[in-house]
PDB file of N, CA and C in Angstrom:
ATOM      1  N   UNK A   1     110.254  89.397 101.840  1.00  0.00           N
ATOM      2  CA  UNK A   1     109.750  89.311 100.503  1.00  0.00           C
ATOM      3  C   UNK A   1     110.803  89.974  99.569  1.00  0.00           C
ATOM      4  N   UNK A   2     111.140  89.262  98.524  1.00  0.00           N
ATOM      5  CA  UNK A   2     112.113  89.854  97.577  1.00  0.00           C
ATOM      6  C   UNK A   2     111.390  90.682  96.545  1.00  0.00           C
ATOM      7  N   UNK A   3     112.174  91.542  95.849  1.00  0.00           N
ATOM      8  CA  UNK A   3     111.594  92.372  94.828  1.00  0.00           C
ATOM      9  C   UNK A   3     110.895  91.529  93.743  1.00  0.00           C
ATOM     10  N   UNK A   4     111.474  90.446  93.386  1.00  0.00           N
ATOM     11  CA  UNK A   4     110.933  89.606  92.332  1.00  0.00           C
ATOM     12  C   UNK A   4     109.574  89.003  92.726  1.00  0.00           C
ATOM     13  N   UNK A   5     109.306  88.854  93.993  1.00  0.00           N
ATOM     14  CA  UNK A   5     108.066  88.191  94.403  1.00  0.00           C
ATOM     15  C   UNK A   5     106.966  89.189  94.747  1.00  0.00           C
ATOM     16  N   UNK A   6     107.247  90.513  94.683  1.00  0.00           N
ATOM     17  CA  UNK A   6     106.254  91.508  94.971  1.00  0.00           C
ATOM     18  C   UNK A   6     105.217  91.601  93.886  1.00  0.00           C
ATOM     19  N   UNK A   7     103.966  91.859  94.273  1.00  0.00           N
ATOM     20  CA  UNK A   7     102.914  92.024  93.302  1.00  0.00           C
ATOM     21  C   UNK A   7     102.940  93.470  92.782  1.00  0.00           C
ATOM     22  N   UNK A   8     102.821  93.608  91.482  1.00  0.00           N
ATOM     23  CA  UNK A   8     102.767  94.925  90.891  1.00  0.00           C
ATOM     24  C   UNK A   8     101.287  95.305  90.673  1.00  0.00           C
ATOM     25  N   UNK A   9     100.718  95.960  91.660  1.00  0.00           N
ATOM     26  CA  UNK A   9      99.263  96.253  91.605  1.00  0.00           C
ATOM     27  C   UNK A   9      98.937  97.249  90.494  1.00  0.00           C
ATOM     28  N   UNK A  10      99.838  98.152  90.181  1.00  0.00           N
ATOM     29  CA  UNK A  10      99.592  99.095  89.070  1.00  0.00           C
ATOM     30  C   UNK A  10      99.432  98.357  87.770  1.00  0.00           C
ATOM     31  N   UNK A  11     100.287  97.330  87.545  1.00  0.00           N
ATOM     32  CA  UNK A  11     100.168  96.523  86.339  1.00  0.00           C
ATOM     33  C   UNK A  11      98.850  95.747  86.315  1.00  0.00           C
ATOM     34  N   UNK A  12      98.509  95.160  87.469  1.00  0.00           N
ATOM     35  CA  UNK A  12      97.259  94.380  87.560  1.00  0.00           C
ATOM     36  C   UNK A  12      96.064  95.287  87.320  1.00  0.00           C
ATOM     37  N   UNK A  13      96.066  96.498  87.875  1.00  0.00           N
ATOM     38  CA  UNK A  13      94.978  97.434  87.673  1.00  0.00           C
ATOM     39  C   UNK A  13      94.899  97.838  86.194  1.00  0.00           C
ATOM     40  N   UNK A  14      96.041  98.131  85.592  1.00  0.00           N
ATOM     41  CA  UNK A  14      96.052  98.498  84.184  1.00  0.00           C
ATOM     42  C   UNK A  14      95.500  97.360  83.315  1.00  0.00           C
ATOM     43  N   UNK A  15      95.942  96.138  83.572  1.00  0.00           N
ATOM     44  CA  UNK A  15      95.418  94.991  82.828  1.00  0.00           C
ATOM     45  C   UNK A  15      93.942  94.775  83.013  1.00  0.00           C
ATOM     46  N   UNK A  16      93.472  94.960  84.254  1.00  0.00           N
ATOM     47  CA  UNK A  16      92.043  94.830  84.543  1.00  0.00           C
ATOM     48  C   UNK A  16      91.264  95.843  83.763  1.00  0.00           C
ATOM     49  N   UNK A  17      91.723  97.097  83.754  1.00  0.00           N
ATOM     50  CA  UNK A  17      91.054  98.176  83.025  1.00  0.00           C
ATOM     51  C   UNK A  17      90.992  97.891  81.533  1.00  0.00           C
ATOM     52  N   UNK A  18      92.087  97.388  80.986  1.00  0.00           N
ATOM     53  CA  UNK A  18      92.106  97.084  79.567  1.00  0.00           C
ATOM     54  C   UNK A  18      91.147  95.933  79.228  1.00  0.00           C
ATOM     55  N   UNK A  19      91.146  94.895  80.055  1.00  0.00           N
ATOM     56  CA  UNK A  19      90.299  93.745  79.860  1.00  0.00           C
ATOM     57  C   UNK A  19      88.794  94.111  79.945  1.00  0.00           C
ATOM     58  N   UNK A  20      88.469  94.946  80.941  1.00  0.00           N
ATOM     59  CA  UNK A  20      87.073  95.314  81.165  1.00  0.00           C
ATOM     60  C   UNK A  20      86.645  96.532  80.334  1.00  0.00           C
ATOM     61  N   UNK A  21      87.597  97.154  79.648  1.00  0.00           N
ATOM     62  CA  UNK A  21      87.347  98.354  78.815  1.00  0.00           C
ATOM     63  C   UNK A  21      86.657  99.472  79.633  1.00  0.00           C
ATOM     64  N   UNK A  22      87.273  99.769  80.775  1.00  0.00           N
ATOM     65  CA  UNK A  22      86.702 100.722  81.705  1.00  0.00           C
ATOM     66  C   UNK A  22      87.196 102.128  81.553  1.00  0.00           C
ATOM     67  N   UNK A  23      88.238 102.354  80.762  1.00  0.00           N
ATOM     68  CA  UNK A  23      88.693 103.702  80.515  1.00  0.00           C
ATOM     69  C   UNK A  23      90.027 103.998  81.175  1.00  0.00           C
ATOM     70  N   UNK A  24      90.440 105.265  81.059  1.00  0.00           N
ATOM     71  CA  UNK A  24      91.808 105.617  81.519  1.00  0.00           C
ATOM     72  C   UNK A  24      91.923 105.744  83.046  1.00  0.00           C
ATOM     73  N   UNK A  25      93.162 105.496  83.489  1.00  0.00           N
ATOM     74  CA  UNK A  25      93.536 105.589  84.911  1.00  0.00           C
ATOM     75  C   UNK A  25      94.399 106.830  85.053  1.00  0.00           C
ATOM     76  N   UNK A  26      94.142 107.644  86.078  1.00  0.00           N
ATOM     77  CA  UNK A  26      94.976 108.822  86.371  1.00  0.00           C
ATOM     78  C   UNK A  26      95.394 108.793  87.817  1.00  0.00           C
ATOM     79  N   UNK A  27      96.686 109.029  88.060  1.00  0.00           N
ATOM     80  CA  UNK A  27      97.186 109.128  89.413  1.00  0.00           C
ATOM     81  C   UNK A  27      97.488 110.592  89.767  1.00  0.00           C
ATOM     82  N   UNK A  28      97.166 110.998  90.935  1.00  0.00           N
ATOM     83  CA  UNK A  28      97.527 112.325  91.449  1.00  0.00           C
ATOM     84  C   UNK A  28      98.399 112.118  92.683  1.00  0.00           C
ATOM     85  N   UNK A  29      99.613 112.677  92.638  1.00  0.00           N
ATOM     86  CA  UNK A  29     100.597 112.432  93.705  1.00  0.00           C
ATOM     87  C   UNK A  29     100.855 113.711  94.488  1.00  0.00           C
ATOM     88  N   UNK A  30     100.904 113.584  95.793  1.00  0.00           N
ATOM     89  CA  UNK A  30     101.183 114.710  96.678  1.00  0.00           C
ATOM     90  C   UNK A  30     102.196 114.307  97.728  1.00  0.00           C
ATOM     91  N   UNK A  31     103.254 115.091  97.833  1.00  0.00           N
ATOM     92  CA  UNK A  31     104.227 114.825  98.902  1.00  0.00           C
ATOM     93  C   UNK A  31     103.675 115.474 100.147  1.00  0.00           C
ATOM     94  N   UNK A  32     103.421 114.682 101.172  1.00  0.00           N
ATOM     95  CA  UNK A  32     102.780 115.200 102.406  1.00  0.00           C
ATOM     96  C   UNK A  32     103.823 115.389 103.520  1.00  0.00           C
ATOM     97  N   UNK A  33     105.018 114.881 103.372  1.00  0.00           N
ATOM     98  CA  UNK A  33     106.101 115.088 104.358  1.00  0.00           C
ATOM     99  C   UNK A  33     107.403 115.020 103.593  1.00  0.00           C
ATOM    100  N   UNK A  34     108.255 115.957 103.852  1.00  0.00           N
ATOM    101  CA  UNK A  34     109.557 116.031 103.130  1.00  0.00           C
ATOM    102  C   UNK A  34     110.664 115.645 104.092  1.00  0.00           C
ATOM    103  N   UNK A  35     111.856 115.493 103.568  1.00  0.00           N
ATOM    104  CA  UNK A  35     113.024 115.219 104.372  1.00  0.00           C
ATOM    105  C   UNK A  35     113.406 113.738 104.359  1.00  0.00           C
ATOM    106  N   UNK A  36     114.084 113.343 105.427  1.00  0.00           N
ATOM    107  CA  UNK A  36     114.568 111.968 105.507  1.00  0.00           C
ATOM    108  C   UNK A  36     113.419 110.970 105.475  1.00  0.00           C
ATOM    109  N   UNK A  37     112.309 111.284 106.172  1.00  0.00           N
ATOM    110  CA  UNK A  37     111.137 110.422 106.194  1.00  0.00           C
ATOM    111  C   UNK A  37     110.027 110.950 105.343  1.00  0.00           C
ATOM    112  N   UNK A  38     110.369 111.244 104.072  1.00  0.00           N
ATOM    113  CA  UNK A  38     109.328 111.775 103.188  1.00  0.00           C
ATOM    114  C   UNK A  38     108.186 110.798 103.020  1.00  0.00           C
ATOM    115  N   UNK A  39     106.992 111.324 102.833  1.00  0.00           N
ATOM    116  CA  UNK A  39     105.823 110.482 102.663  1.00  0.00           C
ATOM    117  C   UNK A  39     104.999 111.029 101.506  1.00  0.00           C
ATOM    118  N   UNK A  40     104.433 110.136 100.747  1.00  0.00           N
ATOM    119  CA  UNK A  40     103.619 110.513  99.560  1.00  0.00           C
ATOM    120  C   UNK A  40     102.220 109.946  99.698  1.00  0.00           C
ATOM    121  N   UNK A  41     101.299 110.675  99.093  1.00  0.00           N
ATOM    122  CA  UNK A  41      99.894 110.164  98.982  1.00  0.00           C
ATOM    123  C   UNK A  41      99.517 110.196  97.518  1.00  0.00           C
ATOM    124  N   UNK A  42      98.972 109.132  97.013  1.00  0.00           N
ATOM    125  CA  UNK A  42      98.552 109.040  95.635  1.00  0.00           C
ATOM    126  C   UNK A  42      97.065 108.699  95.577  1.00  0.00           C
ATOM    127  N   UNK A  43      96.369 109.306  94.637  1.00  0.00           N
ATOM    128  CA  UNK A  43      94.942 109.023  94.435  1.00  0.00           C
ATOM    129  C   UNK A  43      94.791 108.411  93.052  1.00  0.00           C
ATOM    130  N   UNK A  44      93.846 107.531  92.911  1.00  0.00           N
ATOM    131  CA  UNK A  44      93.537 106.880  91.630  1.00  0.00           C
ATOM    132  C   UNK A  44      92.157 107.357  91.192  1.00  0.00           C
ATOM    133  N   UNK A  45      92.089 107.821  89.949  1.00  0.00           N
ATOM    134  CA  UNK A  45      90.842 108.134  89.308  1.00  0.00           C
ATOM    135  C   UNK A  45      90.685 107.290  88.071  1.00  0.00           C
ATOM    136  N   UNK A  46      89.466 106.792  87.877  1.00  0.00           N
ATOM    137  CA  UNK A  46      89.161 105.979  86.702  1.00  0.00           C
ATOM    138  C   UNK A  46      87.989 106.669  86.007  1.00  0.00           C
ATOM    139  N   UNK A  47      88.237 107.036  84.757  1.00  0.00           N
ATOM    140  CA  UNK A  47      87.239 107.801  83.984  1.00  0.00           C
ATOM    141  C   UNK A  47      86.792 109.069  84.766  1.00  0.00           C
ATOM    142  N   UNK A  48      87.724 109.703  85.456  1.00  0.00           N
ATOM    143  CA  UNK A  48      87.463 110.914  86.192  1.00  0.00           C
ATOM    144  C   UNK A  48      86.778 110.733  87.528  1.00  0.00           C
ATOM    145  N   UNK A  49      86.533 109.461  87.954  1.00  0.00           N
ATOM    146  CA  UNK A  49      85.906 109.166  89.220  1.00  0.00           C
ATOM    147  C   UNK A  49      86.955 108.704  90.212  1.00  0.00           C
ATOM    148  N   UNK A  50      86.995 109.338  91.387  1.00  0.00           N
ATOM    149  CA  UNK A  50      87.924 108.952  92.428  1.00  0.00           C
ATOM    150  C   UNK A  50      87.585 107.526  92.927  1.00  0.00           C
ATOM    151  N   UNK A  51      88.607 106.696  93.018  1.00  0.00           N
ATOM    152  CA  UNK A  51      88.404 105.320  93.524  1.00  0.00           C
ATOM    153  C   UNK A  51      89.117 105.054  94.842  1.00  0.00           C
ATOM    154  N   UNK A  52      90.365 105.532  94.974  1.00  0.00           N
ATOM    155  CA  UNK A  52      91.070 105.197  96.189  1.00  0.00           C
ATOM    156  C   UNK A  52      92.301 106.103  96.325  1.00  0.00           C
ATOM    157  N   UNK A  53      92.921 106.015  97.505  1.00  0.00           N
ATOM    158  CA  UNK A  53      94.202 106.667  97.685  1.00  0.00           C
ATOM    159  C   UNK A  53      95.074 105.749  98.537  1.00  0.00           C
ATOM    160  N   UNK A  54      96.373 106.017  98.497  1.00  0.00           N
ATOM    161  CA  UNK A  54      97.328 105.250  99.297  1.00  0.00           C
ATOM    162  C   UNK A  54      98.473 106.098  99.674  1.00  0.00           C
ATOM    163  N   UNK A  55      99.183 105.655 100.711  1.00  0.00           N
ATOM    164  CA  UNK A  55     100.347 106.393 101.214  1.00  0.00           C
ATOM    165  C   UNK A  55     101.546 105.474 101.249  1.00  0.00           C
ATOM    166  N   UNK A  56     102.733 106.061 101.041  1.00  0.00           N
ATOM    167  CA  UNK A  56     103.960 105.352 101.132  1.00  0.00           C
ATOM    168  C   UNK A  56     105.133 106.290 101.265  1.00  0.00           C
ATOM    169  N   UNK A  57     106.301 105.714 101.529  1.00  0.00           N
ATOM    170  CA  UNK A  57     107.508 106.532 101.691  1.00  0.00           C
ATOM    171  C   UNK A  57     108.133 106.906 100.389  1.00  0.00           C
ATOM    172  N   UNK A  58     107.628 106.365  99.269  1.00  0.00           N
ATOM    173  CA  UNK A  58     108.017 106.787  97.917  1.00  0.00           C
ATOM    174  C   UNK A  58     106.761 106.985  97.119  1.00  0.00           C
ATOM    175  N   UNK A  59     106.906 107.734  96.044  1.00  0.00           N
ATOM    176  CA  UNK A  59     105.760 107.936  95.152  1.00  0.00           C
ATOM    177  C   UNK A  59     105.266 106.604  94.577  1.00  0.00           C
ATOM    178  N   UNK A  60     106.215 105.729  94.215  1.00  0.00           N
ATOM    179  CA  UNK A  60     105.853 104.456  93.659  1.00  0.00           C
ATOM    180  C   UNK A  60     105.085 103.582  94.669  1.00  0.00           C
ATOM    181  N   UNK A  61     105.533 103.625  95.937  1.00  0.00           N
ATOM    182  CA  UNK A  61     104.847 102.834  96.948  1.00  0.00           C
ATOM    183  C   UNK A  61     103.441 103.348  97.198  1.00  0.00           C
ATOM    184  N   UNK A  62     103.273 104.670  97.175  1.00  0.00           N
ATOM    185  CA  UNK A  62     101.964 105.226  97.376  1.00  0.00           C
ATOM    186  C   UNK A  62     101.045 104.851  96.208  1.00  0.00           C
ATOM    187  N   UNK A  63     101.553 104.881  94.999  1.00  0.00           N
ATOM    188  CA  UNK A  63     100.749 104.482  93.825  1.00  0.00           C
ATOM    189  C   UNK A  63     100.358 102.996  93.929  1.00  0.00           C
ATOM    190  N   UNK A  64     101.261 102.181  94.361  1.00  0.00           N
ATOM    191  CA  UNK A  64     100.972 100.754  94.526  1.00  0.00           C
ATOM    192  C   UNK A  64      99.839 100.513  95.501  1.00  0.00           C
ATOM    193  N   UNK A  65      99.871 101.214  96.649  1.00  0.00           N
ATOM    194  CA  UNK A  65      98.810 101.056  97.640  1.00  0.00           C
ATOM    195  C   UNK A  65      97.477 101.562  97.089  1.00  0.00           C
ATOM    196  N   UNK A  66      97.495 102.672  96.366  1.00  0.00           N
ATOM    197  CA  UNK A  66      96.278 103.165  95.781  1.00  0.00           C
ATOM    198  C   UNK A  66      95.694 102.222  94.729  1.00  0.00           C
ATOM    199  N   UNK A  67      96.597 101.659  93.920  1.00  0.00           N
ATOM    200  CA  UNK A  67      96.165 100.702  92.893  1.00  0.00           C
ATOM    201  C   UNK A  67      95.603  99.422  93.527  1.00  0.00           C
ATOM    202  N   UNK A  68      96.225  98.974  94.624  1.00  0.00           N
ATOM    203  CA  UNK A  68      95.771  97.752  95.277  1.00  0.00           C
ATOM    204  C   UNK A  68      94.337  97.986  95.808  1.00  0.00           C
ATOM    205  N   UNK A  69      94.087  99.128  96.448  1.00  0.00           N
ATOM    206  CA  UNK A  69      92.750  99.402  96.977  1.00  0.00           C
ATOM    207  C   UNK A  69      91.753  99.582  95.854  1.00  0.00           C
ATOM    208  N   UNK A  70      92.144 100.227  94.782  1.00  0.00           N
ATOM    209  CA  UNK A  70      91.248 100.405  93.636  1.00  0.00           C
ATOM    210  C   UNK A  70      90.847  99.041  93.031  1.00  0.00           C
ATOM    211  N   UNK A  71      91.828  98.141  92.933  1.00  0.00           N
ATOM    212  CA  UNK A  71      91.512  96.766  92.435  1.00  0.00           C
ATOM    213  C   UNK A  71      90.519  96.084  93.337  1.00  0.00           C
ATOM    214  N   UNK A  72      90.713  96.175  94.645  1.00  0.00           N
ATOM    215  CA  UNK A  72      89.804  95.536  95.571  1.00  0.00           C
ATOM    216  C   UNK A  72      88.387  96.102  95.414  1.00  0.00           C
ATOM    217  N   UNK A  73      88.263  97.406  95.241  1.00  0.00           N
ATOM    218  CA  UNK A  73      86.932  98.052  95.060  1.00  0.00           C
ATOM    219  C   UNK A  73      86.326  97.587  93.762  1.00  0.00           C
ATOM    220  N   UNK A  74      87.079  97.547  92.698  1.00  0.00           N
ATOM    221  CA  UNK A  74      86.548  97.141  91.374  1.00  0.00           C
ATOM    222  C   UNK A  74      86.101  95.681  91.431  1.00  0.00           C
ATOM    223  N   UNK A  75      86.866  94.806  92.050  1.00  0.00           N
ATOM    224  CA  UNK A  75      86.478  93.413  92.121  1.00  0.00           C
ATOM    225  C   UNK A  75      85.229  93.228  92.995  1.00  0.00           C
ATOM    226  N   UNK A  76      85.103  94.020  94.065  1.00  0.00           N
ATOM    227  CA  UNK A  76      83.938  93.995  94.904  1.00  0.00           C
ATOM    228  C   UNK A  76      82.713  94.445  94.119  1.00  0.00           C
ATOM    229  N   UNK A  77      82.847  95.528  93.350  1.00  0.00           N
ATOM    230  CA  UNK A  77      81.774  96.018  92.511  1.00  0.00           C
ATOM    231  C   UNK A  77      81.332  94.965  91.488  1.00  0.00           C
ATOM    232  N   UNK A  78      82.293  94.236  90.913  1.00  0.00           N
ATOM    233  CA  UNK A  78      82.012  93.256  89.906  1.00  0.00           C
ATOM    234  C   UNK A  78      81.265  92.034  90.479  1.00  0.00           C
ATOM    235  N   UNK A  79      81.488  91.796  91.775  1.00  0.00           N
ATOM    236  CA  UNK A  79      80.844  90.616  92.410  1.00  0.00           C
ATOM    237  C   UNK A  79      79.502  90.944  93.101  1.00  0.00           C
ATOM    238  N   UNK A  80      79.035  92.172  92.922  1.00  0.00           N
ATOM    239  CA  UNK A  80      77.722  92.510  93.568  1.00  0.00           C
ATOM    240  C   UNK A  80      76.647  92.674  92.520  1.00  0.00           C
TER     241      UNK A  80
END
């Protein structure tokens, strides 16, 4: 997969939040392993409520995974 074809889940989440008028998004980032194989964990909060977390080898990758999971949860909530 090329960079141009990757889905930007943070952008999709932000657009979803703006469209649904659900409030602000906050990310909390924690480096859980340092060095050559550093690993990050990011959590997503919406209106102060925890929605999801994700892990990755960069802070951006961890945020993308957290945003992807948050979007899946929001869409599931909207369909119930």
